[in-house]
mmCIF file of C-alpha atoms in Angstrom:
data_model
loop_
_atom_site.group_PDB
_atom_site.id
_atom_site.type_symbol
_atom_site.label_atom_id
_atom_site.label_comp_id
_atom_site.label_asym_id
_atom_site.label_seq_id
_atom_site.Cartn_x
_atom_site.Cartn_y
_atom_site.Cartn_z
ATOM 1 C CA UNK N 1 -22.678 30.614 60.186
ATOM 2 C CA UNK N 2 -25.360 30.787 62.958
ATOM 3 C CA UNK N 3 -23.311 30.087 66.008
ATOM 4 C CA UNK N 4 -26.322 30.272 68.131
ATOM 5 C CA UNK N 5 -28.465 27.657 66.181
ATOM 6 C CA UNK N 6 -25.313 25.931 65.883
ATOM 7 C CA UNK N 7 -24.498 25.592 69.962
ATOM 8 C CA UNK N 8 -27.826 25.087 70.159
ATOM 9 C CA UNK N 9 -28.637 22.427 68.244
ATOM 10 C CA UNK N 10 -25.319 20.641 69.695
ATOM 11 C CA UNK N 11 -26.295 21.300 73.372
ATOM 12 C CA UNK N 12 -29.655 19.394 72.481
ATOM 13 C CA UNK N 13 -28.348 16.908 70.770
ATOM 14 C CA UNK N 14 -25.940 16.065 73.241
ATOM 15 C CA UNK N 15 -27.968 15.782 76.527
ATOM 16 C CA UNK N 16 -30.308 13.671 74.776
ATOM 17 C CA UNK N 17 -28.011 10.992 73.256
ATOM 18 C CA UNK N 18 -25.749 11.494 77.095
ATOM 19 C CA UNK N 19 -29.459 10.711 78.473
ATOM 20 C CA UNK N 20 -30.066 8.229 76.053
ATOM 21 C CA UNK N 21 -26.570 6.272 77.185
ATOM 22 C CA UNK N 22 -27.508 6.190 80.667
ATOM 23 C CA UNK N 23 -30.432 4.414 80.180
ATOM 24 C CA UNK N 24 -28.913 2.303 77.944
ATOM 25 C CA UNK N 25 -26.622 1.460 80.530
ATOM 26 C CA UNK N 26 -29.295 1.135 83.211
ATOM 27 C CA UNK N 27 -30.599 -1.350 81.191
ATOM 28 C CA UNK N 28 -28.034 -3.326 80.454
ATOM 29 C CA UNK N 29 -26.858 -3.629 84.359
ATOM 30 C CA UNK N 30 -30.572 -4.753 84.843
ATOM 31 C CA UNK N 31 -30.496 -6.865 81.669
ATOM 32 C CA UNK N 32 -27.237 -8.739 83.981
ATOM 33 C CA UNK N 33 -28.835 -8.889 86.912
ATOM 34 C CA UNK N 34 -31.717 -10.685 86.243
ATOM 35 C CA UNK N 35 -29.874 -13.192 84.662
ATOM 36 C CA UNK N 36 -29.267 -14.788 87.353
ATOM 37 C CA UNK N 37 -27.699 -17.929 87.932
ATOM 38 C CA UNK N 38 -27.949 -21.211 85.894
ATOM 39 C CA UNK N 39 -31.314 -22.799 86.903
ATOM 40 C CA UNK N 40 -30.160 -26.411 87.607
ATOM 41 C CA UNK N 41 -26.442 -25.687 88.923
ATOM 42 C CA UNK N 42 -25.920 -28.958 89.801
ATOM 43 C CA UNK N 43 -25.813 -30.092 86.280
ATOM 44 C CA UNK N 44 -24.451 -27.293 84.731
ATOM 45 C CA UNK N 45 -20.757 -26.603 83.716
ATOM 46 C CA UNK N 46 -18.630 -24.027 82.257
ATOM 47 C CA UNK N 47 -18.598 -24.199 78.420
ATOM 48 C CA UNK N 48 -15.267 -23.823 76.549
ATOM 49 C CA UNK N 49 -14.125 -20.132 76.350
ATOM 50 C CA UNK N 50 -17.312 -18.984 78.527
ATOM 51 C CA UNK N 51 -15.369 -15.958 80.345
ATOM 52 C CA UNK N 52 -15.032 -15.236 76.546
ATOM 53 C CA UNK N 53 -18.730 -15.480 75.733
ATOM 54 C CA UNK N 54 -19.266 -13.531 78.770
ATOM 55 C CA UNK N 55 -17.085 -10.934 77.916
ATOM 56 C CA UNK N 56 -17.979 -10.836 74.177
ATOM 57 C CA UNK N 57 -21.590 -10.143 75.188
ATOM 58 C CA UNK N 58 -21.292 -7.991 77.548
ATOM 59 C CA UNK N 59 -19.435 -5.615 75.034
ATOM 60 C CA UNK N 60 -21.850 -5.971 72.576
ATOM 61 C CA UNK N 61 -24.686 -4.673 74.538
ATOM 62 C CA UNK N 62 -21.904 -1.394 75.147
ATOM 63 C CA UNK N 63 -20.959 -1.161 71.591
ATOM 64 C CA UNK N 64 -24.778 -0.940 71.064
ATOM 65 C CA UNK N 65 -25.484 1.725 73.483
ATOM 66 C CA UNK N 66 -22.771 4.223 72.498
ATOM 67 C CA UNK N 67 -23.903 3.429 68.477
ATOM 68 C CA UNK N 68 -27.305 4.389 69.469
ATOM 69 C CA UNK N 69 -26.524 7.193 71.683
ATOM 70 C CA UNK N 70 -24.274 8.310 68.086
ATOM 71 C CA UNK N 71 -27.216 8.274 65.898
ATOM 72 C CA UNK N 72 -29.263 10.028 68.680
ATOM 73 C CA UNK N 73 -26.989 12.507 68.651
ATOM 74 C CA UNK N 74 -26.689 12.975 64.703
ATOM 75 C CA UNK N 75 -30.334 13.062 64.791
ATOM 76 C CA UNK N 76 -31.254 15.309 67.224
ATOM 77 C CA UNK N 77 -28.766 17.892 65.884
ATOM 78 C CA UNK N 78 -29.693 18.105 62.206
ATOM 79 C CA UNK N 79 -33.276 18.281 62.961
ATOM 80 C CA UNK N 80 -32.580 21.332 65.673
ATOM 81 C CA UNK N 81 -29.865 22.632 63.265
ATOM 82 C CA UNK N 82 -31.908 22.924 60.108
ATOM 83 C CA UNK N 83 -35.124 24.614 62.076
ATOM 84 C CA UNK N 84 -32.723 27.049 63.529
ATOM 85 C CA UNK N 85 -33.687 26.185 66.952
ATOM 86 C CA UNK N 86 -32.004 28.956 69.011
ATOM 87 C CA UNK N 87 -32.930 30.682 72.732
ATOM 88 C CA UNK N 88 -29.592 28.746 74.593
ATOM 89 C CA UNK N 89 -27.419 31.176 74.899
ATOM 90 C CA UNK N 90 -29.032 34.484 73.862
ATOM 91 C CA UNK N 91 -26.516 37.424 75.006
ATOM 92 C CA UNK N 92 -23.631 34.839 74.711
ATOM 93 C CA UNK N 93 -20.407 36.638 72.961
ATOM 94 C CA UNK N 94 -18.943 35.099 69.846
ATOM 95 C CA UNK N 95 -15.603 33.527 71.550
ATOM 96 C CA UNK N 96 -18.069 32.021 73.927
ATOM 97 C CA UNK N 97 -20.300 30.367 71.665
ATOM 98 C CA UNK N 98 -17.296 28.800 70.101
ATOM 99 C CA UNK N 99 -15.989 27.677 72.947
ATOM 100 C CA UNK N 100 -19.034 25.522 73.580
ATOM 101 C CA UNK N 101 -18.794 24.071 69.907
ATOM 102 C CA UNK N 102 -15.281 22.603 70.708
ATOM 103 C CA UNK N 103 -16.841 21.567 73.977
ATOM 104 C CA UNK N 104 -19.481 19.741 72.214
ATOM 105 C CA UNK N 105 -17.464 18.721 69.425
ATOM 106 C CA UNK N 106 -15.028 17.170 72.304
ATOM 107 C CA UNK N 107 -18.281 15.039 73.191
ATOM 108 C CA UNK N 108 -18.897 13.767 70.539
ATOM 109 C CA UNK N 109 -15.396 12.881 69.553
ATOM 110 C CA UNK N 110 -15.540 10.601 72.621
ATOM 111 C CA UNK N 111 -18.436 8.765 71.660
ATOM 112 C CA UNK N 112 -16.847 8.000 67.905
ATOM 113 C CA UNK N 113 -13.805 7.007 70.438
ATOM 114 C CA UNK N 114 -15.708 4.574 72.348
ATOM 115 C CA UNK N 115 -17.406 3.069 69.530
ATOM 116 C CA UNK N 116 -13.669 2.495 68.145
ATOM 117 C CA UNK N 117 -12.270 1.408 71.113
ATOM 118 C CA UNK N 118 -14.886 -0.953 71.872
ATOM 119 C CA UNK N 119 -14.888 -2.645 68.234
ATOM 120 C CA UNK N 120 -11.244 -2.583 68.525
ATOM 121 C CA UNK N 121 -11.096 -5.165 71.828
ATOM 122 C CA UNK N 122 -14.437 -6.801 70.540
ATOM 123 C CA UNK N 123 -11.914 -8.079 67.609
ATOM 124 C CA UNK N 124 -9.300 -8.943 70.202
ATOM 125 C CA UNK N 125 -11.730 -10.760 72.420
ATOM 126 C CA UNK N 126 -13.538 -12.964 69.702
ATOM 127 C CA UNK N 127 -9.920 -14.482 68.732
ATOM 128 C CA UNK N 128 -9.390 -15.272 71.679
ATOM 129 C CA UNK N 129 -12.911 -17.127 72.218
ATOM 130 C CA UNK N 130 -13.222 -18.622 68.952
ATOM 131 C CA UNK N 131 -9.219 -19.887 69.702
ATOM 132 C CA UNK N 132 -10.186 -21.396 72.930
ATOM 133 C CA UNK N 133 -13.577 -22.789 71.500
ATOM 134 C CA UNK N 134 -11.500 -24.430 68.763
ATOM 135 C CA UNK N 135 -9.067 -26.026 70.842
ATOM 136 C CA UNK N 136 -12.262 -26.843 73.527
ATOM 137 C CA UNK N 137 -13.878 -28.328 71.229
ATOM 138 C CA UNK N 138 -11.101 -31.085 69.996
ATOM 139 C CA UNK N 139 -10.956 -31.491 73.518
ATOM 140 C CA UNK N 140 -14.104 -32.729 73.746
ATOM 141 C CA UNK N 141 -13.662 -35.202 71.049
ATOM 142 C CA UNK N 142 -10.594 -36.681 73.403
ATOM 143 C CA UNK N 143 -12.629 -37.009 76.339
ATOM 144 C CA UNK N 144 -13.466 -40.879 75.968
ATOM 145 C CA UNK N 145 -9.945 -41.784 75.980
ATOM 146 C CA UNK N 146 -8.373 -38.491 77.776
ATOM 147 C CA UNK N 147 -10.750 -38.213 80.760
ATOM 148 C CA UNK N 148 -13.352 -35.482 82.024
ATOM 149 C CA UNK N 149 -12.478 -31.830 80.458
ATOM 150 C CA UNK N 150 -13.160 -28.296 82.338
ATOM 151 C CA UNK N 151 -12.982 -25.407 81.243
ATOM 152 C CA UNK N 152 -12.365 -21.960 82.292
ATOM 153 C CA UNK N 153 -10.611 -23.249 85.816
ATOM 154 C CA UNK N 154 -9.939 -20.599 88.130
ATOM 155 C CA UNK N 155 -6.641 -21.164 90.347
ATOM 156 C CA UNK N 156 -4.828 -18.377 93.130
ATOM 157 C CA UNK N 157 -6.998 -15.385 91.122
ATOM 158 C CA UNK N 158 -5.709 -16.528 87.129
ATOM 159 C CA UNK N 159 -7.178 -18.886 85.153
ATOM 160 C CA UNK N 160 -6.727 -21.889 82.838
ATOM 161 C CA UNK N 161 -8.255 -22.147 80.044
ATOM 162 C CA UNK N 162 -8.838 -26.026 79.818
ATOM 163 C CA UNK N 163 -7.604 -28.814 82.482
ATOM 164 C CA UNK N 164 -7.608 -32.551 81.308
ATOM 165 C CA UNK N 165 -8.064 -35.084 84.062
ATOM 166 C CA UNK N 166 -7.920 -38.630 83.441
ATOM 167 C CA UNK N 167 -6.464 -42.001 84.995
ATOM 168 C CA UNK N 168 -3.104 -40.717 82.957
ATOM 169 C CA UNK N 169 -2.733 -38.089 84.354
ATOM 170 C CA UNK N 170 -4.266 -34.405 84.352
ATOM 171 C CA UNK N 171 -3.128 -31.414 81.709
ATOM 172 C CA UNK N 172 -3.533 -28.056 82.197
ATOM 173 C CA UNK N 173 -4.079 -26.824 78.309
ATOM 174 C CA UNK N 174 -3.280 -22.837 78.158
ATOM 175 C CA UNK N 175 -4.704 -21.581 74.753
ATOM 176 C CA UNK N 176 -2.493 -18.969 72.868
ATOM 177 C CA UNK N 177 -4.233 -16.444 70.654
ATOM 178 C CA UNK N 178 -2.467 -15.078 67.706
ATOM 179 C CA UNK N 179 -3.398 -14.282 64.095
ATOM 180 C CA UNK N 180 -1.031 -15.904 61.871
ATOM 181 C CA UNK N 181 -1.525 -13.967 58.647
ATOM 182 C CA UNK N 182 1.477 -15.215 56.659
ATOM 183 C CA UNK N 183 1.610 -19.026 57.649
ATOM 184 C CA UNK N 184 4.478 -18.534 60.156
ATOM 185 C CA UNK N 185 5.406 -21.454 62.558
ATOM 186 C CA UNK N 186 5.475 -21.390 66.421
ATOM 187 C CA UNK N 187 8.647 -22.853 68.084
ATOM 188 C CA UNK N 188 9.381 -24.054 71.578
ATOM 189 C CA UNK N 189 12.378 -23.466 73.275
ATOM 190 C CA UNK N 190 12.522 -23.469 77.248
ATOM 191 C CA UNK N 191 10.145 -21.592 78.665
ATOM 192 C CA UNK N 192 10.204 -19.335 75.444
ATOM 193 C CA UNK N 193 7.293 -19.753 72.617
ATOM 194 C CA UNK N 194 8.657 -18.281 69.820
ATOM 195 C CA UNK N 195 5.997 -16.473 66.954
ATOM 196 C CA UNK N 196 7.853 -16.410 64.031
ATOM 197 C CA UNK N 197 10.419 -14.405 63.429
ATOM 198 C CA UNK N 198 9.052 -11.433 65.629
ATOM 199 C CA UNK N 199 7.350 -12.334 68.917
ATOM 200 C CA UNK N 200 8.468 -14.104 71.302
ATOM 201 C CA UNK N 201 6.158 -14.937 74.367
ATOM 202 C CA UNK N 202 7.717 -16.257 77.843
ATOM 203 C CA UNK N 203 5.917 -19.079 79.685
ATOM 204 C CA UNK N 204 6.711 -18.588 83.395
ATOM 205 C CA UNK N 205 3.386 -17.709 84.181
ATOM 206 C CA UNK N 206 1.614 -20.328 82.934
ATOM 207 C CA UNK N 207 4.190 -22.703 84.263
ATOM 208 C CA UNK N 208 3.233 -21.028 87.758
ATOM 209 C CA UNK N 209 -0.470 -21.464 87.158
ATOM 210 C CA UNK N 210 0.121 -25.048 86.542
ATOM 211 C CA UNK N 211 2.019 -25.650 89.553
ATOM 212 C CA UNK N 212 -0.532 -23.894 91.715
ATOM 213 C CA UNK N 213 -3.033 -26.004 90.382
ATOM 214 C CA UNK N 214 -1.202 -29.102 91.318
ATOM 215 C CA UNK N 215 -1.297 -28.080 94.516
ATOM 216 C CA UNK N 216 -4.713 -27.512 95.169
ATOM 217 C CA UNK N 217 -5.522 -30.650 93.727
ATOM 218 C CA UNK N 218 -3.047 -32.113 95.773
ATOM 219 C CA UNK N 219 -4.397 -30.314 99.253
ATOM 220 C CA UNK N 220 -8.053 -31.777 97.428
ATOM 221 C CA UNK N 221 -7.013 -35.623 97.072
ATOM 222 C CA UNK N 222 -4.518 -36.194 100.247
ATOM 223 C CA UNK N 223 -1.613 -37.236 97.910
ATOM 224 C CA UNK N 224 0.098 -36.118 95.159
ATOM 225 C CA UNK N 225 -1.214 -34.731 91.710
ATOM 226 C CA UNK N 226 1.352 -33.448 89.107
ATOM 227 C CA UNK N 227 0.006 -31.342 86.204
ATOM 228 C CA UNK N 228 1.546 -31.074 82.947
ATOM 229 C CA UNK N 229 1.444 -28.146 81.347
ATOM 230 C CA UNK N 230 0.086 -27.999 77.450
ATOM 231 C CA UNK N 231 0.864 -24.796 74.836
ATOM 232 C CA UNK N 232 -2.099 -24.694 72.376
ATOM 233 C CA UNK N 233 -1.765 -22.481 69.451
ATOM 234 C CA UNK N 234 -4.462 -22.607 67.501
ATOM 235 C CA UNK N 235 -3.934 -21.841 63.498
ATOM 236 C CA UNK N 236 0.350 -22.443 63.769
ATOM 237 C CA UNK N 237 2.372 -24.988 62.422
ATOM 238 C CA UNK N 238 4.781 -26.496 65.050
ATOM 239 C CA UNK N 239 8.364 -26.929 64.050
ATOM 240 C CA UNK N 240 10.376 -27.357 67.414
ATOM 241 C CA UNK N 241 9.845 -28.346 70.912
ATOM 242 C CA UNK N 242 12.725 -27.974 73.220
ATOM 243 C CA UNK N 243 10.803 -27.970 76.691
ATOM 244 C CA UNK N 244 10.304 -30.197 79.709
ATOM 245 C CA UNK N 245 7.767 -28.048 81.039
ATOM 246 C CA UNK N 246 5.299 -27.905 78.212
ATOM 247 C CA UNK N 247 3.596 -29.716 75.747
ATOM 248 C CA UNK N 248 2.997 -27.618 72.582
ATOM 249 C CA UNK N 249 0.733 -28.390 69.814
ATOM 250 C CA UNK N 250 -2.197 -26.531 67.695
ATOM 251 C CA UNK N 251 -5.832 -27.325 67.587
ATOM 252 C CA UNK N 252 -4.799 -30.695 65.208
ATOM 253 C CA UNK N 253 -2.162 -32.162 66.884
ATOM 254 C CA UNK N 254 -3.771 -31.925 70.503
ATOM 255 C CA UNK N 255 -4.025 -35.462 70.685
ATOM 256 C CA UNK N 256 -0.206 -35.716 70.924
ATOM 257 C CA UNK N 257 -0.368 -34.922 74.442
ATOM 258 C CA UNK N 258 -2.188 -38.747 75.289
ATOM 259 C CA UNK N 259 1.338 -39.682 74.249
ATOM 260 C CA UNK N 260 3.147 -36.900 76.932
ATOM 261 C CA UNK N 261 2.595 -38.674 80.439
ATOM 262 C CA UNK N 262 4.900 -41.022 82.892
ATOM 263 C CA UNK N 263 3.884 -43.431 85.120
ATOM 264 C CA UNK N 264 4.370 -41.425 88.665
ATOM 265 C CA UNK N 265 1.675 -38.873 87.191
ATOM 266 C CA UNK N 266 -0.641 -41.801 87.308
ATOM 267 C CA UNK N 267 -4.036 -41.179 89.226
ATOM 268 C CA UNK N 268 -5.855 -44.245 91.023
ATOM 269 C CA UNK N 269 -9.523 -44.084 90.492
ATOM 270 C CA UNK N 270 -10.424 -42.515 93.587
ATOM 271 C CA UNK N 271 -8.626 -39.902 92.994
ATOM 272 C CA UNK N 272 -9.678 -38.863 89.520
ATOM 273 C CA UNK N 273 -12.913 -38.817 90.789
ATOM 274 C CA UNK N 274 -11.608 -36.127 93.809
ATOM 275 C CA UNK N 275 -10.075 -34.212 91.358
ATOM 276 C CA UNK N 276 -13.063 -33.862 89.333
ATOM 277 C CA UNK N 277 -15.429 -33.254 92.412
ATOM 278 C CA UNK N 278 -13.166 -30.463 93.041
ATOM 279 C CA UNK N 279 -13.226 -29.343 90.205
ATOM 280 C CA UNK N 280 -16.757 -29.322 89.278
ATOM 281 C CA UNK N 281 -17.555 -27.782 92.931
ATOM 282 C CA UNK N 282 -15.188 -25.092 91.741
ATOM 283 C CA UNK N 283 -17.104 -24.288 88.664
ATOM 284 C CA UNK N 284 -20.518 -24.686 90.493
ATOM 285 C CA UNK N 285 -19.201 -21.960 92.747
ATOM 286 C CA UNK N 286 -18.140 -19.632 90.376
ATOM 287 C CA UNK N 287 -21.265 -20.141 88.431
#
């Protein structure tokens, strides 16, 4: 085997496809940034599962950059390989010029790696948007008799996925995102949702993020706001509920939680409408 040819038709091969993923890169933060903001933020709202869109997107345009930096790379190196180029490393001994083939080899290892790794939480990540999306959308459809729906609600640094306000009361609806491959059911016990027979999730969190959502709607309106907290699981049957705390229910049953209010949650008009003013201001200025 030519070692020289070979190091050099990896050396070539991998500057260009390492220049060709900067630019790629370049592009894409200048593909971002002149995206700007929504041109009539006034009117415009986050859709359901939007971080998720976002986030979906953006790794897209990364899983296309290290897939074309790849096939740069293949290409550059057979075509150098099979004309022999050579000139690199003339005078370089043989340990040497194997050295820089595992070095090279490393490289493009890690760009296989990324392109796995990157597919791997682009799976993850479109569950979890087309989960949300699902249970979004039924939201939606509840709207006329609910109230107003928002989604993607940012509270203390976390965020809720959907928050139901209405003259009822207001929901904050947390969307969980599992695969349910062998038509398991999802059971409710305290602040335990348990998967199965194998997972079991706690709920203190999103308890927590409820809370601190009632209080800044409360700090918003002057008086007090309670939020009840709501477990979707899109995609699992529901067999127990043993919780004060939450409401659970999957993307078919969400309209059980009309049915999950009491009378001191009640909101007088004005103060829907201050909750949703907040709100909306909220999502303008994350927008």
């Amino acid at each position: 085997m030519n070692l020289e040819a070979l190091t050099t038709a990896g050396t070539l091969a991998v500057v260009v496809a390492t220049v060709f993923l900067i630019a790629a890169k370049l592009w894409n933060a200048l593909t971002e940034f002149t995206t700007g903001t929504p041109v009539f933020p006034e009117s415009t709202v986050r859709e359901a599962a939007q971080r998720f869109r976002d986030e979906s997107e953006r790794l897209r345009r990364k899983q296309a950059g290290y897939l074309g930096a790849t096939l740069v790379l293949a290409i550059i190196f057979m075509v150098a390989f099979n004309l022999e180029a050579s000139g690199l490393y003339l005078g370089y001994t043989s340990w040497q010029l194997s050295l820089l083939i595992v070095t090279l080899g490393a490289i493009a290892a890690f760009f296989l790696y990324k392109i796995a790794a990157t597919l791997f939480a682009l799976g993850r990540l479109r569950l979890k948007r087309d989960a949300s999306i699902a249970v979004g959308h039924q939201l939606q459809r509840l709207a006329a008799r609910q109230g107003t729906v928002f989604h993607d609600v940012g509270v203390a640094g976390d965020m809720i996925d959907h928050v139901v306000v209405g003259s009822s009361g207001t929901y904050a609806v947390h969307v969980v995102a599992r695969r349910n491959r062998r038509g398991q059911s999802a059971t409710l016990k305290g602040e335990r949702l348990h998967l199965g027979d194998d997972e079991v999730l706690p709920l203190e969190s999103l308890s927590q993020r409820a809370l601190r959502l009632a209080a800044a709607l409360s700090k918003a309106t002057g008086g007090r706001v309670a939020v009840r907290s709501v477990i979707a699981i899109p995609g699992w049957e529901i067999t127990e509920q043993q919780s004060e705390k939450h409401l659970l229910v999957n993307e078919r049953t969400l309209p059980m939680l009309g049915g999950w209010k009491d009378s001191a949650d009640y909101l007088m008009h004005e103060d829907v409408a201050a909750v949703q003013d907040y709100l909306a201001e909220s999502d303008r200025r994350r927008a």
